[in-house]
C-alpha positions as a LaTeX table, in Angstrom:
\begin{tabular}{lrrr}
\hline
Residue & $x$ (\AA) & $y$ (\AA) & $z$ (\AA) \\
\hline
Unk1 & 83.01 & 77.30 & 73.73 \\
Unk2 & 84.54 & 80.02 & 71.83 \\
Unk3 & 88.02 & 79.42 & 72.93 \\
Unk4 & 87.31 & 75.54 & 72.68 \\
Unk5 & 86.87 & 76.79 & 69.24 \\
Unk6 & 89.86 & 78.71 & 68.83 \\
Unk7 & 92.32 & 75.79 & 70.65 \\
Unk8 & 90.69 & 73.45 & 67.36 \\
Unk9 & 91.10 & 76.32 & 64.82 \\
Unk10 & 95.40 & 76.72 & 66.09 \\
Unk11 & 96.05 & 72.88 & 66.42 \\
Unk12 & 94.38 & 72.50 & 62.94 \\
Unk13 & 96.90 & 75.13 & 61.51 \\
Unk14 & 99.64 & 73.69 & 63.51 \\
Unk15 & 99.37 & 70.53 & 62.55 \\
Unk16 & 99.39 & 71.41 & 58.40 \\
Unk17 & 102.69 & 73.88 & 59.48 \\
Unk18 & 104.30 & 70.93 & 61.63 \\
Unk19 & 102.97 & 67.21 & 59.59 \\
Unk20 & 105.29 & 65.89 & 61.91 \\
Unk21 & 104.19 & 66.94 & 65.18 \\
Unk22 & 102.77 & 63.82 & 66.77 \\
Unk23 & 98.67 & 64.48 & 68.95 \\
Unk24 & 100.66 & 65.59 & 72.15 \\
Unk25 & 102.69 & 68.23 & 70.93 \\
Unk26 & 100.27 & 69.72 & 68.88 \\
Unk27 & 97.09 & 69.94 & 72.15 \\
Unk28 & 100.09 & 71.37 & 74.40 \\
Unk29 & 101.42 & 74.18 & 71.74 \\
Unk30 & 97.38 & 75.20 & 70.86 \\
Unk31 & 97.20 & 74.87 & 74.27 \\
Unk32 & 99.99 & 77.42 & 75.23 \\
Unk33 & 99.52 & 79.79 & 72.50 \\
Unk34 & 95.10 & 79.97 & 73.62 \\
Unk35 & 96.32 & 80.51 & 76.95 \\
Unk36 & 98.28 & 83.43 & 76.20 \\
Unk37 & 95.82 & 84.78 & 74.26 \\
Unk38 & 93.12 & 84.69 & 76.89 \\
Unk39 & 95.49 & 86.74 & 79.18 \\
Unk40 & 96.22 & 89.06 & 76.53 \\
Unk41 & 92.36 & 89.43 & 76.06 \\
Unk42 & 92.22 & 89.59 & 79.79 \\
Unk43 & 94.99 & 92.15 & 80.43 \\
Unk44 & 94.51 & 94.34 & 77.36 \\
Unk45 & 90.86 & 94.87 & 76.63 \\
Unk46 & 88.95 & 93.25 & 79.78 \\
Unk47 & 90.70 & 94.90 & 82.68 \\
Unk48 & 90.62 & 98.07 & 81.50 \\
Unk49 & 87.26 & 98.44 & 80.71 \\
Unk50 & 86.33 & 97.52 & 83.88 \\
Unk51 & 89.03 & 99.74 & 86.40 \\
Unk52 & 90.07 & 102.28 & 84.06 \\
Unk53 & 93.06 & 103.50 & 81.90 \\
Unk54 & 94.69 & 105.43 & 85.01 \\
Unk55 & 94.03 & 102.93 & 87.45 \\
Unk56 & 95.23 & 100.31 & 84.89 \\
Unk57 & 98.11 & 102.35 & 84.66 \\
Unk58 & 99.40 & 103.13 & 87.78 \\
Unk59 & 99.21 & 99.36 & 89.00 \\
Unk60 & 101.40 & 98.21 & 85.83 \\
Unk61 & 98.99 & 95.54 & 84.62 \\
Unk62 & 98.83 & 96.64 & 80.92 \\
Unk63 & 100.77 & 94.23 & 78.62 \\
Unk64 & 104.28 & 94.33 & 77.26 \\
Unk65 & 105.35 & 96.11 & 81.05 \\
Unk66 & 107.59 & 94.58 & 84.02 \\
Unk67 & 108.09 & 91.21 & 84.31 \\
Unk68 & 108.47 & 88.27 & 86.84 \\
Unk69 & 109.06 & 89.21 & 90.06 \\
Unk70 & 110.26 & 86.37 & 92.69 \\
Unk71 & 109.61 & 87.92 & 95.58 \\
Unk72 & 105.90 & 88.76 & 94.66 \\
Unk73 & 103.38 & 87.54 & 97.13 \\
Unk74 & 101.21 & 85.41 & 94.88 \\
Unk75 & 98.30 & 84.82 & 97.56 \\
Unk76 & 94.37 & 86.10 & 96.52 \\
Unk77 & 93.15 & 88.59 & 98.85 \\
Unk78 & 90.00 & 88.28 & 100.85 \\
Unk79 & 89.07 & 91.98 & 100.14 \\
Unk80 & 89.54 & 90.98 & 95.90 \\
Unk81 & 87.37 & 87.68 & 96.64 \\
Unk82 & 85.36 & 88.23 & 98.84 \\
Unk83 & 84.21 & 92.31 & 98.03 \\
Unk84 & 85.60 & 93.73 & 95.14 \\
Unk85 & 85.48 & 91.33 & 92.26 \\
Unk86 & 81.92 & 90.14 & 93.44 \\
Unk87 & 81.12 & 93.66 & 92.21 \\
Unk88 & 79.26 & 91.75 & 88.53 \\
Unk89 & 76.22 & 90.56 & 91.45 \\
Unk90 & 74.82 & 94.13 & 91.38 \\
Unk91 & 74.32 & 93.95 & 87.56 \\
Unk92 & 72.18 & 90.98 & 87.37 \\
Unk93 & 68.42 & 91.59 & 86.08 \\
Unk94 & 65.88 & 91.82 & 88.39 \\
Unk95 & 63.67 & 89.65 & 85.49 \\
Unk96 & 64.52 & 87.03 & 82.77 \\
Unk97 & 66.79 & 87.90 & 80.41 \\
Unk98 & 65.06 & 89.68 & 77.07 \\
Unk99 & 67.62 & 88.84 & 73.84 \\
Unk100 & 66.57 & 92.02 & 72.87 \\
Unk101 & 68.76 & 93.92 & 75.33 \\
Unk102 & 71.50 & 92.12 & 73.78 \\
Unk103 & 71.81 & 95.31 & 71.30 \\
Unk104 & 72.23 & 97.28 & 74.99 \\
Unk105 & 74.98 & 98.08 & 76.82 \\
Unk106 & 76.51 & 96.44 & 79.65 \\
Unk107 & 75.32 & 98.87 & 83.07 \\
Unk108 & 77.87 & 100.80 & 85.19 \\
Unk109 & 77.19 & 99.02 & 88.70 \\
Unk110 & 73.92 & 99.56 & 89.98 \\
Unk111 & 72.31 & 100.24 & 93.76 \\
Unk112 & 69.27 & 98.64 & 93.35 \\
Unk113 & 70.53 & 95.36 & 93.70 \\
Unk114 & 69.51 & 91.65 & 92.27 \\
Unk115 & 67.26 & 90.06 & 95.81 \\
Unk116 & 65.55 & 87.42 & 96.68 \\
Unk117 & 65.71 & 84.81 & 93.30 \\
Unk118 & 68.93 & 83.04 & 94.31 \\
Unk119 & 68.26 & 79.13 & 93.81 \\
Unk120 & 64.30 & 80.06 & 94.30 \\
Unk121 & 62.21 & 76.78 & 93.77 \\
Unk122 & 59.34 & 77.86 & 91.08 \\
Unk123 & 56.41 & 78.44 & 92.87 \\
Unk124 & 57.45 & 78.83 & 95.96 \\
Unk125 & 58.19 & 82.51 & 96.17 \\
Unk126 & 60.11 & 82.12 & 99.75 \\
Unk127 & 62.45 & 80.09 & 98.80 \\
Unk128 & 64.88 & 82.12 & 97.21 \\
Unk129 & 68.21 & 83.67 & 98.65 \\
Unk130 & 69.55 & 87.17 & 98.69 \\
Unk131 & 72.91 & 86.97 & 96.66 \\
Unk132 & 73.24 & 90.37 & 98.16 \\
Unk133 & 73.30 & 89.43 & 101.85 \\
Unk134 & 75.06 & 86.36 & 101.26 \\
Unk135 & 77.58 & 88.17 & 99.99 \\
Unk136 & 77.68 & 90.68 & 103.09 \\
Unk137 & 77.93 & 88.14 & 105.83 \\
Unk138 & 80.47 & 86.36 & 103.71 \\
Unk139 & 82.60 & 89.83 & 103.99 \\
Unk140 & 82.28 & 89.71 & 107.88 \\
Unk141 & 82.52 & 85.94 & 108.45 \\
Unk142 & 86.11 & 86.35 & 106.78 \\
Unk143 & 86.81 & 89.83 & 108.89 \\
Unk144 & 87.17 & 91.85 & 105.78 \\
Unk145 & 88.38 & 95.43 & 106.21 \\
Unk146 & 85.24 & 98.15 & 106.57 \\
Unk147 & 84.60 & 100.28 & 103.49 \\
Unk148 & 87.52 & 102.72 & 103.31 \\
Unk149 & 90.31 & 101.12 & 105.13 \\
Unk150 & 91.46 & 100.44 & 101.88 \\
Unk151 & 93.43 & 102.56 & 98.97 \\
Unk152 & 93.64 & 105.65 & 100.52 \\
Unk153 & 90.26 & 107.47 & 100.19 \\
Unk154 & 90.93 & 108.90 & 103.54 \\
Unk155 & 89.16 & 108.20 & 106.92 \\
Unk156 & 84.94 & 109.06 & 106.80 \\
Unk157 & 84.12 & 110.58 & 109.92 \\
Unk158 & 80.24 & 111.16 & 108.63 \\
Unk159 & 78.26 & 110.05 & 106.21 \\
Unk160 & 78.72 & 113.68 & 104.57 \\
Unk161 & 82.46 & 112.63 & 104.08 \\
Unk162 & 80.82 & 109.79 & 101.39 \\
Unk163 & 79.39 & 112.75 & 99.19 \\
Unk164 & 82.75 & 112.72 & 96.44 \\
Unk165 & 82.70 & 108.99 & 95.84 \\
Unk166 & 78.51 & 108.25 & 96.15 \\
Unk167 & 75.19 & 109.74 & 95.39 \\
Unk168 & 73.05 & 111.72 & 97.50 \\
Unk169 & 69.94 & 108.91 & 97.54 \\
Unk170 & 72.47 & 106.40 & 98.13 \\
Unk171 & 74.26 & 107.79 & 100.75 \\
Unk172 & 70.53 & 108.40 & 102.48 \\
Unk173 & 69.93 & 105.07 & 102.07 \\
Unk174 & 73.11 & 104.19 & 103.72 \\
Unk175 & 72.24 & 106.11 & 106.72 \\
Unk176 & 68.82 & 104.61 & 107.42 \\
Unk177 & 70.70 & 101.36 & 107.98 \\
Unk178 & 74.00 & 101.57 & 109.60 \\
Unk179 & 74.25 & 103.61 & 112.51 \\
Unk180 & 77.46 & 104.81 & 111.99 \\
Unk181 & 80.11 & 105.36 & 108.61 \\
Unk182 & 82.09 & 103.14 & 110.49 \\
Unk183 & 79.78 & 100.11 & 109.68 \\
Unk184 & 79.74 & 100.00 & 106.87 \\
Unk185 & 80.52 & 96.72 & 105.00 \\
Unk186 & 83.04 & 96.70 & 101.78 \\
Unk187 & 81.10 & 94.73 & 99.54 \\
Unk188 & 77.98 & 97.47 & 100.18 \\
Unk189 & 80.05 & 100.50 & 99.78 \\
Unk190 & 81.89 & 99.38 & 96.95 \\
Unk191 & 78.84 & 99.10 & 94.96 \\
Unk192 & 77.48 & 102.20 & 95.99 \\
Unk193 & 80.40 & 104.13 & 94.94 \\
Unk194 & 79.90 & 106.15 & 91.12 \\
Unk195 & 81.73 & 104.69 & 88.90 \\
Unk196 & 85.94 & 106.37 & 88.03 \\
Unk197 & 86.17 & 108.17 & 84.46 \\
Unk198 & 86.09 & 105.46 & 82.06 \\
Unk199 & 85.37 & 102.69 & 84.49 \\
Unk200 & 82.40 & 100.33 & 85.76 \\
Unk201 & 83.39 & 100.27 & 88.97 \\
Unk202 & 84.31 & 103.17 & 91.43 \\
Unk203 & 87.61 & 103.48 & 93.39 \\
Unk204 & 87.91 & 101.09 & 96.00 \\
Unk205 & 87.15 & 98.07 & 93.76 \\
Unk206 & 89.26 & 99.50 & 90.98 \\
Unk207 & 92.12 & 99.53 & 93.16 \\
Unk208 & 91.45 & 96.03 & 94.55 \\
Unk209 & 91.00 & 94.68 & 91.51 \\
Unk210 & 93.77 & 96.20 & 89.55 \\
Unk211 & 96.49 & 95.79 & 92.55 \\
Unk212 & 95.26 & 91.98 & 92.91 \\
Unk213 & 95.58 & 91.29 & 89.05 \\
Unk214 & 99.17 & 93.43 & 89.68 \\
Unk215 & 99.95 & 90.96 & 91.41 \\
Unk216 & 98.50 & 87.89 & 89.82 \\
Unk217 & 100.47 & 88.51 & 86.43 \\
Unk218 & 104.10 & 89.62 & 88.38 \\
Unk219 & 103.72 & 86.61 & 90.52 \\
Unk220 & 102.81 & 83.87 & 87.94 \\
Unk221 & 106.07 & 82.93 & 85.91 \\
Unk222 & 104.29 & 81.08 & 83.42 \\
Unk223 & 102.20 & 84.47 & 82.30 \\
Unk224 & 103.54 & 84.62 & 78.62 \\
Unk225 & 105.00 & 88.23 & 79.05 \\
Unk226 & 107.09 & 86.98 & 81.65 \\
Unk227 & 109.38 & 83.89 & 80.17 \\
Unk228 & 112.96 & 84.53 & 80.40 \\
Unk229 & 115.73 & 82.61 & 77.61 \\
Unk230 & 117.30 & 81.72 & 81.20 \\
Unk231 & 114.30 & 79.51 & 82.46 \\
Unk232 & 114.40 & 75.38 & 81.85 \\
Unk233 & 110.69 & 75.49 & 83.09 \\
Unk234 & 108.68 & 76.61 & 80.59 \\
Unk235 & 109.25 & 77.81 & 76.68 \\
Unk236 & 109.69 & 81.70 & 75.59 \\
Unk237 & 107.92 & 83.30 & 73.04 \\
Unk238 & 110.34 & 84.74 & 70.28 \\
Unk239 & 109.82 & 88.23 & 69.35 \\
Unk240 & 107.85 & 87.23 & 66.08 \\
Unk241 & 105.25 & 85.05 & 68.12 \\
Unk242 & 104.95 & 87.91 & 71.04 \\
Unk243 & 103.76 & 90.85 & 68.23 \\
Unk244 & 101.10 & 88.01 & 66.68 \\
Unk245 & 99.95 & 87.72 & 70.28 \\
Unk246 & 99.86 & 90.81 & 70.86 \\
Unk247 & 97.82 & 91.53 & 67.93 \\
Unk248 & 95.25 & 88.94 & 68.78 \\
Unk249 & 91.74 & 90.75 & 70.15 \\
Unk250 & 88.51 & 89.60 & 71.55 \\
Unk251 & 86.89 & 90.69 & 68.28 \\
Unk252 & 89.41 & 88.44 & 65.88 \\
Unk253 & 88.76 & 85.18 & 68.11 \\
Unk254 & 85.14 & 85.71 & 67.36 \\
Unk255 & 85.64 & 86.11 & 63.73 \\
Unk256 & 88.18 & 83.68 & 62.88 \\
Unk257 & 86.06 & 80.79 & 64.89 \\
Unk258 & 82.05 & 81.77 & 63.64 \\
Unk259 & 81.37 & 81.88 & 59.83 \\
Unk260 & 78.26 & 83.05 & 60.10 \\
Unk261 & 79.29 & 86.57 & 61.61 \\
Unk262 & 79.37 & 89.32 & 59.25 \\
Unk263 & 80.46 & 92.18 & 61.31 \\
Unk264 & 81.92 & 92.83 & 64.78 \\
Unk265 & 83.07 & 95.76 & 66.55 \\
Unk266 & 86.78 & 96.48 & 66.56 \\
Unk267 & 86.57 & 97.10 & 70.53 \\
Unk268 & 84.34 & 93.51 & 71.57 \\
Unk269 & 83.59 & 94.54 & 75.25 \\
Unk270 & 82.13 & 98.23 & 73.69 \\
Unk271 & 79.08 & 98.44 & 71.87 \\
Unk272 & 79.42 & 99.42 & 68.36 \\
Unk273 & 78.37 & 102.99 & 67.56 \\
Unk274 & 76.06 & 103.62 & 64.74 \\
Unk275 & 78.00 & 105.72 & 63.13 \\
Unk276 & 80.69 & 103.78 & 63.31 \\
Unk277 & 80.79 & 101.12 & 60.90 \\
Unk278 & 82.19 & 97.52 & 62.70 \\
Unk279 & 84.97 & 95.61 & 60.94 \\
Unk280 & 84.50 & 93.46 & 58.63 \\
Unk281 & 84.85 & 90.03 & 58.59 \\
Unk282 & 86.46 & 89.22 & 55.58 \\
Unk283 & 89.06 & 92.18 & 56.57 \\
Unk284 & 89.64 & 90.29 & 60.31 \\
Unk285 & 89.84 & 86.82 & 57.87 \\
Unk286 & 92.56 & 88.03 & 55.51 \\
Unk287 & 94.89 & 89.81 & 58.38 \\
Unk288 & 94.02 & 86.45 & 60.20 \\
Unk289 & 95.55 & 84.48 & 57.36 \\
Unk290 & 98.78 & 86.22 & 57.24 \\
Unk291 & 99.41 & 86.21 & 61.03 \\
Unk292 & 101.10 & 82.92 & 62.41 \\
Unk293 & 101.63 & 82.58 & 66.00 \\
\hline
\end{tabular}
């Protein structure tokens, strides 16, 4: 909704610059301009909250970095769908939702896991799935590689060996159901690693999910970093349009599309500090004025 929003709020603007733009032109341009700013959004603030500054780093997915690569193998991995980016299951509530915690924090990735209320008829308390095992048996029915195969955490020849990357309690609990390190499944140990420095997620799944989105952004010639003056496919974004995008932040969207927020946090997937005082909106409304994409 908020990015139907913001498509409405750029064709409305486009159409007063351009009064001769006919109804097509003026969806498609909104249309190309939103998109861009959802990667931006995606790339810039998203991503590295959830894999980390260094990981973010050393697989090149920050904007305004290489571009287009031909030769890039575009394909999803099974490890990215089927393990790694399935990593937001283990941070569902156990309960309804209480607005309240909406002044909380999001959690880092959490052991004791979300079981049992998957499409769950109401009163029938066996009825519901485990998202949890589903999501297991989906990992071997697609011969996924076990937990540590992957990104160079070295080969576990005990359970011991899992001491760096998990917790003590977790690592027990490992052991009381796999018989040997071997076993074990990627989508299990990748939520029972601790999460990186400045992460959610812990090492495996930040390296599957940075090298996958690598990948999806180097591979995609239409990503809006990546149009060259040489391409008849698709139009470029001249330098002036590029810095507006690149300005553009999770945070403005929300301003520039709801009246009735007063304040947001510069930073939209952090919650604001206390001490900290958020933007304001009028500030975010007058910069938003002057910009033009």
């Amino acid at each position: 909704l908020l990015f139907h929003r913001e498509h409405n709020r750029i064709a409305t603007k486009l159409s007063q610059v351009n009064p001769h733009w006919n109804d097509e032109k003026i969806y498609q341009e909104a249309r190309r301009i939103v998109a861009a700013e959802f990667a931006h959004i995606t790339y810039n603030e998203f991503l590295p909250r959830i894999v980390g500054f260094s990981m973010a780093n050393k697989y090149d997915i920050l904007p305004r970095t290489n571009g287009y690569d031909s030769n890039c193998e575009a394909t999803i991995s099974h490890s990215f769908a089927t393990a790694a980016y399935r990593f937001g299951h283990s941070l569902s509530r156990r309960t309804e939702v209480d607005p309240r915690t909406y002044q909380t924090t999001m959690s880092n990735i959490d052991v004791l896991l979300f079981r049992n209320y998957l499409f769950a008829i109401r009163g029938n308390p066996q009825s519901g799935l485990d998202l949890i095992t589903i999501n297991i048996m989906r990992g071997r029915d697609h011969g996924v590689p076990n937990y540590r195969e992957l990104c160079g955490l070295g080969q576990a020849f005990s359970f011991v060996d899992l001491s760096k990357e998990m917790s003590s309690s977790t690592i027990e609990a490992l052991t009381s159901v796999y018989e040997s390190v071997d076993d074990i499944d990627l989508f299990t140990g990748i939520i029972s690693e601790k999460p990186i420095a400045g992460a959610v997620v812990g090492p495996t799944a930040a390296c599957i999910i940075a090298e996958q989105f690598s990948r999806i952004k180097k591979c995609d010639r239409f990503y809006y970093e990546n149009a060259k003056k040489s391409s008849t496919s698709m139009k470029i974004y001249y330098t002036d349009q590029m810095q507006q995008l690149r300005r553009v932040t999770l945070s403005s969207v929300i301003c520039a599309n709801h009246e009735w927020i007063r304040r947001v946090q510069p930073h939209a997937f952090s919650l604001p500090h206390r001490h900290l005082y958020a933007r304001s909106l009028l500030i975010m409304k007058k910069k938003k004025q002057k910009s033009r994409i």
